[in-house]
CSV table of C-alpha atoms and ligand atoms in Angstrom, one decimal:
chain,number,residue,atom,x,y,z
A,1,MET,CA,148.0,199.4,106.1
A,2,MET,CA,146.5,197.7,109.4
A,3,VAL,CA,145.8,193.8,109.7
A,4,ARG,CA,142.1,193.4,110.0
A,5,PRO,CA,140.1,191.4,112.6
A,6,MET,CA,138.0,188.3,112.4
A,7,GLN,CA,134.5,188.1,110.8
A,8,GLY,CA,132.4,190.1,113.3
A,9,GLY,CA,129.0,189.4,114.6
A,10,GLY,CA,129.8,186.4,116.5
A,11,ALA,CA,130.7,184.7,113.0
A,12,TYR,CA,134.4,183.8,113.5
A,13,ASP,CA,133.2,181.8,116.8
A,14,ARG,CA,130.6,179.9,114.6
A,15,HIS,CA,133.5,178.6,112.4
A,16,ASN,CA,136.2,177.9,114.7
A,17,GLU,CA,135.8,174.3,115.3
A,18,TYR,CA,139.4,173.8,113.7
A,19,GLN,CA,140.8,176.6,116.1
A,20,MET,CA,139.1,174.9,119.0
A,21,ARG,CA,141.0,171.5,118.4
A,22,GLY,CA,144.2,173.1,118.1
A,23,GLY,CA,143.7,175.2,121.7
A,24,LEU,CA,142.6,172.3,123.5
A,25,LEU,CA,145.6,170.4,122.6
A,26,HIS,CA,147.3,172.9,125.0
A,27,ALA,CA,145.0,172.0,127.9
A,28,ASP,CA,148.0,170.2,130.2
A,29,LEU,CA,150.8,172.8,129.4
A,30,VAL,CA,148.3,175.8,130.5
A,31,ALA,CA,147.5,173.8,133.6
A,32,THR,CA,151.3,173.0,134.6
A,33,ALA,CA,152.3,176.7,133.8
A,34,ALA,CA,149.3,178.2,136.1
A,35,SER,CA,150.2,175.8,139.0
A,36,LYS,CA,153.6,177.4,139.1
A,37,ILE,CA,152.2,180.9,139.3
A,38,VAL,CA,153.6,182.7,142.9
A,39,PRO,CA,151.1,185.3,143.3
A,40,ASP,CA,152.6,188.7,144.2
A,41,ALA,CA,152.1,189.4,148.0
A,42,ARG,CA,151.9,193.0,147.5
A,43,ARG,CA,149.5,193.1,144.4
A,44,GLY,CA,147.4,190.4,146.1
A,45,SER,CA,146.3,189.0,142.7
A,46,VAL,CA,146.6,186.8,139.7
A,47,VAL,CA,147.2,188.4,136.1
A,48,LEU,CA,146.4,186.5,133.1
A,49,ALA,CA,146.5,187.8,129.5
A,50,ASP,CA,145.2,186.3,126.3
A,51,TYR,CA,147.1,188.0,123.4
A,52,GLY,CA,144.7,188.0,120.1
A,53,CYS,CA,141.7,186.6,121.7
A,54,ALA,CA,139.0,187.5,118.9
A,55,GLN,CA,135.4,186.4,120.4
A,56,GLY,CA,137.1,184.3,123.0
A,57,ARG,CA,135.5,180.9,122.4
A,58,VAL,CA,139.1,178.9,122.1
A,59,SER,CA,140.6,180.9,125.1
A,60,ASN,CA,137.8,180.5,127.5
A,61,PRO,CA,138.1,176.9,128.3
A,62,LEU,CA,141.9,177.1,128.7
A,63,ILE,CA,141.6,180.5,131.0
A,64,ARG,CA,139.1,178.5,133.1
A,65,ILE,CA,141.7,175.5,133.5
A,66,ALA,CA,144.3,178.3,134.3
A,67,ILE,CA,141.8,180.1,137.2
A,68,ASP,CA,140.6,176.5,138.6
A,69,ARG,CA,144.2,175.6,138.8
A,70,VAL,CA,145.6,179.1,140.5
A,71,ARG,CA,142.2,179.0,142.9
A,72,SER,CA,143.1,175.3,143.9
A,73,LEU,CA,146.5,176.7,145.2
A,74,HIS,CA,145.5,180.1,146.3
A,75,ARG,CA,141.9,180.2,147.5
A,76,ASN,CA,139.7,183.2,146.8
A,77,ILE,CA,142.6,185.1,144.9
A,78,PRO,CA,141.3,187.8,142.8
A,79,VAL,CA,142.0,187.3,139.0
A,80,GLN,CA,142.4,190.0,136.2
A,81,VAL,CA,142.1,188.6,132.9
A,82,TYR,CA,143.5,191.1,130.1
A,83,GLN,CA,141.8,190.1,126.8
A,84,ASN,CA,143.7,191.7,123.7
A,85,ASP,CA,142.9,192.0,120.3
A,86,LEU,CA,142.8,194.8,117.5
A,87,LEU,CA,140.5,197.8,118.3
A,88,THR,CA,138.5,196.4,115.5
A,89,ASN,CA,137.9,193.2,117.2
A,90,ASP,CA,134.2,191.9,117.7
A,91,TRP,CA,134.5,192.6,121.2
A,92,ALA,CA,130.6,192.5,121.8
A,93,GLY,CA,131.1,188.9,120.6
A,94,LEU,CA,133.6,188.3,123.3
A,95,PHE,CA,131.7,190.2,126.1
A,96,GLU,CA,128.5,188.1,125.1
A,97,ARG,CA,130.4,184.8,125.5
A,98,LEU,CA,132.0,186.2,128.9
A,99,ARG,CA,128.3,186.0,130.1
A,100,SER,CA,127.7,182.6,129.5
A,101,GLU,CA,127.1,179.7,131.5
A,102,ASP,CA,130.8,178.2,131.1
A,103,SER,CA,132.6,181.3,131.2
A,104,TYR,CA,135.8,181.6,133.0
A,105,VAL,CA,134.3,184.5,135.0
A,106,ARG,CA,132.2,182.2,136.7
A,107,VAL,CA,134.9,180.1,138.5
A,108,GLY,CA,134.1,180.1,142.0
A,109,GLY,CA,136.4,181.2,145.0
A,110,GLY,CA,136.9,184.9,144.4
A,111,PRO,CA,136.4,187.7,141.7
A,112,VAL,CA,137.6,187.3,138.2
A,113,THR,CA,137.8,190.4,136.2
A,114,PRO,CA,138.2,190.4,132.2
A,115,LEU,CA,139.6,193.6,130.7
A,116,ALA,CA,140.0,194.5,127.0
A,117,ALA,CA,143.2,195.6,126.0
A,118,ALA,CA,142.5,196.9,122.4
A,119,ILE,CA,145.4,197.6,120.9
A,120,SER,CA,148.0,195.3,118.5
A,121,PHE,CA,150.3,192.8,120.5
A,122,TYR,CA,153.2,194.9,118.7
A,123,GLU,CA,152.5,197.5,121.0
A,124,PRO,CA,152.5,197.4,124.8
A,125,VAL,CA,149.4,195.9,126.1
A,126,THR,CA,149.6,195.7,129.8
A,127,PRO,CA,151.4,197.7,132.3
A,128,ARG,CA,155.0,196.4,133.0
A,129,GLY,CA,155.9,193.6,135.1
A,130,ILE,CA,152.2,192.3,136.0
A,131,VAL,CA,151.6,189.2,133.6
A,132,ASP,CA,151.8,186.0,135.4
A,133,LEU,CA,150.7,183.9,132.7
A,134,GLY,CA,150.3,185.0,129.2
A,135,LEU,CA,148.5,183.1,126.5
A,136,SER,CA,148.0,183.2,122.7
A,137,PHE,CA,146.2,180.7,120.4
A,138,ALA,CA,146.5,180.7,116.7
A,139,ALA,CA,147.4,184.5,116.4
A,140,ILE,CA,151.1,185.1,116.3
A,141,GLN,CA,151.2,184.1,112.7
A,142,TRP,CA,149.6,187.3,111.8
A,143,LEU,CA,152.2,189.9,111.0
A,144,SER,CA,152.2,193.5,111.9
A,145,ALA,CA,151.5,194.5,108.1
A,146,PRO,CA,151.0,192.9,104.7
A,147,GLY,CA,154.1,191.4,102.7
A,148,PRO,CA,156.1,192.9,100.3
A,149,ARG,CA,154.6,195.1,97.4
A,150,GLY,CA,154.8,194.7,93.9
A,151,CYS,CA,154.7,190.8,93.8
A,152,GLY,CA,152.3,190.4,90.7
A,153,SER,CA,149.3,188.3,91.9
A,154,VAL,CA,151.4,186.4,94.7
A,155,LEU,CA,148.5,186.4,98.1
A,156,TYR,CA,150.2,184.1,100.3
A,157,PHE,CA,154.0,184.1,101.7
A,158,ASP,CA,154.7,180.6,100.4
A,159,GLN,CA,153.8,181.9,96.7
A,160,LEU,CA,157.0,184.1,97.1
A,161,GLU,CA,160.5,183.5,95.9
A,162,GLY,CA,164.0,184.9,96.0
A,163,GLU,CA,164.3,188.1,97.2
A,164,PRO,CA,160.8,189.1,98.3
A,165,ARG,CA,160.6,185.8,100.2
A,166,ALA,CA,163.5,186.7,102.2
A,167,GLU,CA,162.1,189.8,103.0
A,168,MET,CA,158.8,188.4,104.3
A,169,ALA,CA,160.6,186.0,106.1
A,170,ASP,CA,162.8,188.9,108.0
A,171,GLN,CA,159.8,190.7,108.9
A,172,ALA,CA,158.3,187.7,110.5
A,173,ASP,CA,161.3,187.7,112.3
A,174,ALA,CA,161.1,191.1,113.5
A,175,ASP,CA,158.0,191.3,114.2
A,176,TRP,CA,158.3,187.7,116.5
A,177,THR,CA,161.2,189.5,118.2
A,178,CYS,CA,159.1,192.7,118.7
A,179,PHE,CA,156.4,190.5,120.3
A,180,LEU,CA,158.5,188.9,122.5
A,181,ASP,CA,160.6,191.8,123.8
A,182,LEU,CA,157.3,193.8,124.7
A,183,ARG,CA,156.1,190.5,126.4
A,184,ALA,CA,159.2,190.2,128.4
A,185,ASP,CA,158.4,193.8,129.4
A,186,GLU,CA,155.0,192.7,130.8
A,187,LEU,CA,156.0,189.4,132.6
A,188,ALA,CA,155.7,189.6,136.5
A,189,PRO,CA,158.8,187.7,137.7
A,190,GLY,CA,158.6,184.2,137.3
A,191,GLY,CA,155.7,184.7,134.9
A,192,ALA,CA,155.5,182.3,131.7
A,193,MET,CA,153.9,182.2,128.4
A,194,VAL,CA,152.1,179.3,126.7
A,195,LEU,CA,151.9,180.6,123.0
A,196,ASP,CA,150.5,178.7,120.1
A,197,MET,CA,150.8,179.9,116.2
A,198,MET,CA,150.6,178.1,113.1
A,199,GLY,CA,153.7,176.4,112.3
A,200,VAL,CA,155.2,174.9,108.8
A,201,SER,CA,155.3,171.5,108.9
A,202,THR,CA,158.9,169.7,108.7
A,203,ASP,CA,158.3,168.9,104.8
A,204,GLY,CA,158.2,172.7,104.5
A,205,VAL,CA,154.6,172.7,102.9
A,206,ALA,CA,152.6,175.5,104.4
A,207,ALA,CA,149.1,174.7,105.6
A,208,GLY,CA,147.7,177.5,103.4
A,209,HIS,CA,149.6,176.2,100.1
A,210,GLN,CA,146.5,174.8,98.2
A,211,VAL,CA,143.7,176.9,99.3
A,212,TRP,CA,145.8,180.2,98.6
A,213,ARG,CA,147.0,178.9,95.5
A,214,LEU,CA,142.9,178.6,94.4
A,215,VAL,CA,142.4,181.9,95.8
A,216,ARG,CA,145.3,183.5,93.7
A,217,GLY,CA,143.8,181.7,90.4
A,218,ILE,CA,140.4,183.5,91.1
A,219,CYS,CA,141.9,186.9,92.0
A,220,GLU,CA,143.8,186.4,88.6
A,221,ASP,CA,140.2,185.8,86.8
A,222,LEU,CA,138.6,188.8,88.8
A,223,VAL,CA,141.4,190.9,87.3
A,224,ARG,CA,140.3,189.6,83.9
A,225,GLU,CA,137.0,190.6,84.4
A,226,GLY,CA,137.7,194.1,85.5
A,227,ARG,CA,136.5,193.3,89.1
A,228,LEU,CA,139.9,193.4,90.9
A,229,ASP,CA,142.5,196.1,90.2
A,230,ALA,CA,145.7,194.6,89.1
A,231,ALA,CA,148.0,197.0,90.6
A,232,ARG,CA,146.2,196.6,94.2
A,233,LEU,CA,146.9,192.6,93.9
A,234,ALA,CA,150.3,193.3,93.0
A,235,ASP,CA,150.7,195.6,96.0
A,236,TYR,CA,149.0,192.8,98.5
A,237,VAL,CA,150.4,190.0,100.4
A,238,LEU,CA,148.3,188.7,103.1
A,239,PRO,CA,149.8,189.3,106.7
A,240,ILE,CA,150.5,185.8,107.4
A,241,TYR,CA,153.7,183.8,108.2
A,242,GLU,CA,153.8,180.0,109.1
A,243,ARG,CA,157.3,180.0,111.0
A,244,SER,CA,159.5,176.8,111.3
A,245,VAL,CA,160.5,175.5,114.5
A,246,ASP,CA,164.2,176.9,114.0
A,247,GLU,CA,162.6,180.4,112.9
A,248,ALA,CA,160.6,180.4,116.2
A,249,ARG,CA,163.9,179.5,118.2
A,250,ARG,CA,165.9,182.2,116.6
A,251,PRO,CA,165.6,185.2,118.9
A,252,PHE,CA,166.5,183.1,122.0
A,253,GLN,CA,169.9,183.0,120.7
A,254,GLU,CA,170.3,186.7,120.6
A,255,ALA,CA,169.6,189.7,123.2
A,256,ILE,CA,165.7,188.4,124.3
A,257,GLY,CA,167.5,185.1,125.2
A,258,ASP,CA,168.9,187.0,128.3
A,259,ARG,CA,165.2,188.0,129.4
A,260,LEU,CA,163.2,185.1,128.3
A,261,GLN,CA,164.0,181.4,128.5
A,262,LEU,CA,162.7,179.1,126.0
A,263,GLU,CA,161.4,176.0,128.1
A,264,HIS,CA,159.4,174.0,125.6
A,265,VAL,CA,158.8,173.9,122.1
A,266,GLU,CA,157.0,171.2,119.9
A,267,LEU,CA,155.5,171.1,116.3
A,268,LYS,CA,152.1,169.3,116.5
A,269,PRO,CA,149.8,168.2,113.7
A,270,VAL,CA,146.0,169.4,114.4
A,271,PRO,CA,144.0,167.0,112.4
A,272,ASN,CA,141.5,169.0,110.1
A,273,PRO,CA,137.8,167.9,111.4
A,274,PHE,CA,136.5,169.0,107.8
A,275,THR,CA,138.7,166.4,106.2
A,276,GLU,CA,137.8,163.7,108.8
A,277,ARG,CA,133.7,164.4,108.2
A,278,TYR,CA,134.4,164.1,104.3
A,279,ARG,CA,136.2,160.8,104.9
A,280,GLU,CA,133.1,159.4,106.8
A,281,ASN,CA,130.4,160.9,104.8
A,282,CYS,CA,131.9,161.6,101.4
A,283,ASP,CA,129.8,164.8,101.1
A,284,ALA,CA,132.2,166.9,99.0
A,285,ALA,CA,129.6,170.1,99.1
A,286,ALA,CA,129.4,169.9,102.9
A,287,PHE,CA,132.9,169.7,103.1
A,288,ALA,CA,133.3,172.7,100.7
A,289,ALA,CA,130.8,174.7,102.5
A,290,ASP,CA,132.2,173.8,105.9
A,291,PHE,CA,135.8,174.7,104.8
A,292,THR,CA,135.2,177.8,103.4
A,293,GLY,CA,133.2,179.0,106.2
A,294,PHE,CA,136.3,178.5,108.3
A,295,PHE,CA,138.5,179.9,105.9
A,296,ARG,CA,136.1,183.0,105.4
A,297,ALA,CA,136.1,183.7,108.7
A,298,PHE,CA,139.7,184.6,109.4
A,299,SER,CA,140.4,185.9,105.5
A,300,GLU,CA,137.6,187.9,104.6
A,301,GLN,CA,138.2,191.4,106.2
A,302,ASN,CA,141.9,191.2,105.0
A,303,LEU,CA,140.9,190.4,101.2
A,304,ARG,CA,138.2,192.8,101.5
A,305,GLU,CA,140.1,195.5,102.5
A,306,GLY,CA,143.6,194.5,101.0
A,307,LEU,CA,142.3,194.1,97.6
A,308,GLY,CA,139.5,196.6,97.7
A,309,LEU,CA,136.7,194.1,97.0
A,310,ASP,CA,133.1,195.1,97.0
A,311,ASP,CA,130.3,192.8,98.6
A,312,ASP,CA,129.6,191.2,95.2
A,313,THR,CA,133.3,190.7,94.3
A,314,ILE,CA,133.8,189.0,97.9
A,315,GLU,CA,130.6,187.0,97.5
A,316,GLN,CA,131.7,185.8,94.1
A,317,LEU,CA,135.3,185.0,95.3
A,318,TYR,CA,133.8,182.6,98.4
A,319,ARG,CA,131.2,180.9,95.9
A,320,VAL,CA,134.0,180.1,93.3
A,321,LEU,CA,136.4,178.9,96.1
A,322,ALA,CA,133.8,176.6,97.8
A,323,SER,CA,133.0,175.4,94.3
A,324,ARG,CA,136.7,174.7,93.5
A,325,ILE,CA,137.3,172.9,96.6
A,326,GLU,CA,134.0,170.7,96.2
A,327,ALA,CA,135.3,169.8,92.6
A,328,THR,CA,139.1,168.7,94.2
A,329,ALA,CA,137.6,167.5,97.3
A,330,ASP,CA,139.6,164.4,97.3
A,331,ASP,CA,143.0,165.9,96.9
A,332,PHE,CA,142.3,168.9,98.9
A,333,ALA,CA,144.4,169.5,102.0
A,334,PHE,CA,144.6,172.2,104.5
A,335,ASP,CA,146.7,170.4,107.6
A,336,VAL,CA,147.6,172.9,110.3
A,337,HIS,CA,150.9,172.3,112.7
A,338,ALA,CA,150.6,174.0,116.0
A,339,LEU,CA,153.7,175.4,116.9
A,340,THR,CA,153.6,175.4,120.7
A,341,LEU,CA,156.1,177.4,122.9
A,342,VAL,CA,156.3,177.7,126.6
A,343,ILE,CA,158.5,180.7,127.8
A,344,ARG,CA,159.5,182.2,131.1
A,345,ARG,CA,160.8,185.3,132.0
A,346,VAL,CA,164.4,184.8,133.1
B,1,LIG,C1,142.7,183.0,114.0
B,1,LIG,S1,142.4,184.3,115.3
B,1,LIG,C2,142.7,183.4,116.7
B,1,LIG,C3,141.8,183.8,117.8
B,1,LIG,C4,141.7,183.1,118.9
B,1,LIG,N1,142.9,183.1,119.8
B,1,LIG,C5,141.4,181.7,118.9
B,1,LIG,O1,142.4,180.6,119.0
B,1,LIG,O2,140.1,181.2,118.0
B,1,LIG,C6,143.4,185.5,115.4
B,1,LIG,C7,143.2,186.8,116.1
B,1,LIG,O3,144.6,187.6,116.3
B,1,LIG,C8,144.1,189.0,116.3
B,1,LIG,N2,145.0,189.4,115.7
B,1,LIG,C9,145.8,189.6,114.8
B,1,LIG,N3,147.1,190.3,114.7
B,1,LIG,C10,146.8,190.8,115.9
B,1,LIG,C11,147.6,192.2,116.7
B,1,LIG,N4,148.5,192.7,115.7
B,1,LIG,N5,147.3,192.3,117.7
B,1,LIG,C12,146.3,191.9,118.4
B,1,LIG,N6,145.5,190.8,117.8
B,1,LIG,C13,145.9,190.5,116.9
B,1,LIG,C14,142.8,189.1,115.0
B,1,LIG,O4,142.4,189.9,115.2
B,1,LIG,C15,142.2,187.6,115.5
B,1,LIG,O5,141.3,188.0,116.5
């Protein structure tokens, strides 16, 4: 079963205030990496790649920073930007954004060509040896396929125990190694990547712990009401894995370490904007609505197809989720930790 994209029709970009905050934390790292680009003289252009770009709102300012920095050192150099996401991505939303006033294509001093690379990043995305700077924000926690089957009502990786939990950790490790291997092929000599994914905090509590526990309870109710097939639920674990710093480092101790060097790794809490607003205005209904909009934008397509839910049941699921979040707003937490890596081709 394929991983499904974010909500379409521009909806993901209307609900990604939180991802926006996480992305902007990386502005300095992106600027520094861009200033180290040495363009290939024969190619005569600079190539950037954005892996898992969705509709492009988060990466747009960061790509603009990178192009600005490159152009301040290499005037008028052409830049090509590979925008990568799944074939089913909202590509129209991405290209609409690229037409906006603040789009990176408007950075002056030479042509900027956006290219759509519509394929899984667990496959080759660009020709070999051409990427001067690879970027990825809030995408690599998505695995190549859902987790282990036959796990009752478990929906999120942190609800797994014992053997299935180890199986999913192995799957996440294999995917991460595959991603790095492919990117090592694609990086130009001297090329680098700034990658950000959801990491698990040092206390080991996943960001999605509470919300996915609530969704699991709602799905168990849907099974009792006959609106969700128990076997379908038992065979679906969302294809997301929040890695620890040690898990992110692990492949560099093996063969990939001969091809890629891990220059920097950090785990940073990203303050939750919905929680911040709730602390100020105490409006639990607004908090639940905003959070559910954010959560739905990245989870709906996967739940719809993974569990075989129809429109009415999907509406019910998110309606009940919002009401349960509202009822427990004071204790509800969803605290993302950005796991950031700077990696250079050896
Ligand atoms: C949470 S969104 C992040 C999007 C954007 N980078 C941002 O920061 O808002 C995750 C993105 O990764 C994409 N994605 C997930 N698995 C992928 C894969 N195997 N190949 C390419 N893109 C993938 C999804 O389609 C989605 O657009």
